C-alpha positions as a printed Julia matrix, in Angstrom:
154×3 Matrix{Float64}:
 -0.01    0.05    0.08
  2.96    2.33    0.68
  4.07    2.07   -2.87
  0.79    3.23   -4.13
  1.35    6.48   -2.22
  4.99    7.0    -3.04
  5.06    5.63   -6.64
  1.37    5.74   -8.01
  2.41    6.0   -11.68
  4.78    3.04  -11.48
  2.04    1.02   -9.88
 -0.54    2.26  -12.45
  1.76    1.27  -15.35
  2.29   -2.12  -13.79
 -1.33   -2.79  -13.17
 -2.27   -1.56  -16.62
  0.16   -3.79  -18.22
 -1.12   -6.71  -16.1
 -4.75   -6.1   -16.77
 -4.14   -5.93  -20.54
 -2.03   -9.07  -20.39
 -4.77  -10.92  -18.57
 -7.51   -9.66  -21.11
 -5.23  -10.65  -24.06
 -4.28  -14.07  -22.65
 -8.01  -14.95  -21.82
 -9.46  -13.76  -25.06
 -7.1   -15.82  -27.36
 -3.62  -16.22  -25.9
 -0.64  -13.86  -25.28
  1.65  -16.2   -27.42
 -0.93  -16.47  -30.26
  0.73  -14.07  -32.86
 -2.44  -13.53  -34.84
 -4.32  -12.67  -31.76
 -1.56  -10.27  -30.77
 -1.79   -8.48  -33.98
 -5.54   -8.14  -33.47
 -4.85   -6.68  -30.1
 -2.44   -4.01  -31.5
  1.04   -5.7   -31.65
  3.38   -3.81  -34.0
  3.91   -5.2   -37.44
  5.57   -2.91  -39.96
  3.56   -3.9   -43.02
  0.24   -3.0   -41.23
  1.85    0.2   -39.86
  3.0     1.4   -43.28
  0.42   -0.04  -45.66
 -2.69    0.25  -43.57
 -1.4     3.42  -41.72
 -2.02    1.72  -38.38
  0.29    4.1   -36.66
 -1.4     3.46  -33.28
  0.4     0.17  -33.09
  3.66    1.91  -32.22
  1.93    2.92  -29.0
 -0.32    0.06  -28.24
  2.29   -2.66  -28.59
  4.09   -1.28  -25.49
  1.36   -2.65  -23.28
  1.22   -6.19  -24.85
  3.49   -8.91  -23.94
  4.27  -12.35  -25.35
  3.84  -14.77  -22.45
  4.04  -14.66  -18.8
  7.83  -14.68  -18.7
  7.91  -11.6   -20.91
  5.56   -9.47  -18.81
  6.94  -10.75  -15.46
 10.6    -9.81  -16.45
  9.46   -6.23  -17.69
  7.22   -5.48  -14.69
  9.85   -6.76  -12.18
 12.39   -4.31  -13.6
  9.89   -1.53  -13.82
  8.95   -2.11  -10.22
 12.45   -1.94   -8.97
 13.57    1.02  -11.19
 10.36    2.86  -10.94
 10.16    2.97   -7.24
 13.52    4.7    -7.2
 13.04    7.04  -10.23
  9.48    8.29   -9.85
  9.99   10.01   -6.36
 13.11   11.72   -7.79
 11.78   13.0   -11.19
  8.06   13.36  -10.27
  4.9    11.98  -11.73
  4.78   13.99  -14.87
  8.39   13.35  -15.87
  8.04    9.7   -15.19
  4.98    9.32  -17.39
  6.88   11.18  -20.11
  9.98    9.03  -19.7
  8.07    5.94  -19.91
  5.73    6.74  -22.73
  8.09    8.65  -24.84
 10.83    6.01  -24.35
  8.51    3.25  -25.21
  7.39    5.08  -28.23
 10.85    6.01  -29.27
 12.07    2.46  -28.87
  9.24    1.17  -31.09
  9.84    3.87  -33.6
 13.51    2.95  -33.83
 12.64   -0.74  -34.01
 10.14   -0.02  -36.79
 12.89    2.01  -38.89
 15.37   -0.73  -38.47
 12.84   -3.28  -39.66
 11.89   -1.14  -42.51
 15.6    -0.69  -43.63
 16.3    -4.53  -43.31
 12.93   -5.63  -44.76
 13.08   -8.33  -42.1
  9.57   -7.94  -40.36
  8.52   -9.26  -37.1
  5.54   -8.9   -34.87
  6.79   -6.96  -31.75
  5.22   -6.09  -28.42
  6.29   -5.26  -24.94
  7.37   -2.52  -22.55
 11.03   -3.07  -22.99
 11.59    0.25  -24.71
  9.78    2.06  -22.0
 11.56    0.07  -19.35
 14.87    0.85  -20.99
 13.97    4.56  -21.04
 13.48    4.28  -17.21
 16.86    2.58  -16.79
 18.47    5.13  -18.91
 16.76    7.94  -16.83
 17.85    6.3   -13.66
 21.47    6.15  -14.93
 21.29    9.74  -15.87
 20.0    10.72  -12.42
 22.75    8.66  -10.58
 25.41   10.15  -12.8
 24.43   13.74  -12.42
 23.97   13.2    -8.63
 27.38   11.64   -8.49
 28.82   14.45  -10.41
 27.21   17.06   -8.11
 28.26   15.26   -5.0
 32.01   15.01   -6.13
 31.95   18.71   -7.18
 30.53   19.63   -3.64
 33.24   17.53   -1.95
 35.96   19.12   -4.15
 34.74   22.67   -3.27
 34.39   21.59    0.38
 38.08   20.62    0.43
 39.53   23.88   -0.98
């Protein structure tokens, strides 16, 4: 209950991902590729030919199987509970959503260049954005701390 008060957005994203996973799994299977496409997984030919751009967003809330979602949500939980209080709710939402969208756009561009198309889904881009933001915060904090120590020793 304490996490909900301290990191409400992290908890919200985790619950949203789990809820969507359960709906997808019970309505046709999260490991059924055709069903995942029906639910909004990314697939470059559909995005390009049918102009289904929304797939670049919806696919970040879909996961292929229990291990996929479990790994992503575990990392999101661990990193989110540390990052969200530092950057705040709005920045955390932006990091997660824009990072996920950016990762999906990058993946789409790379698939278009190689013409090697795959159905993709998952929060990995968003989770890696959270990880990158966490590394940034730690690096900046460490740099400031070292600068403060240097000034104190003068």
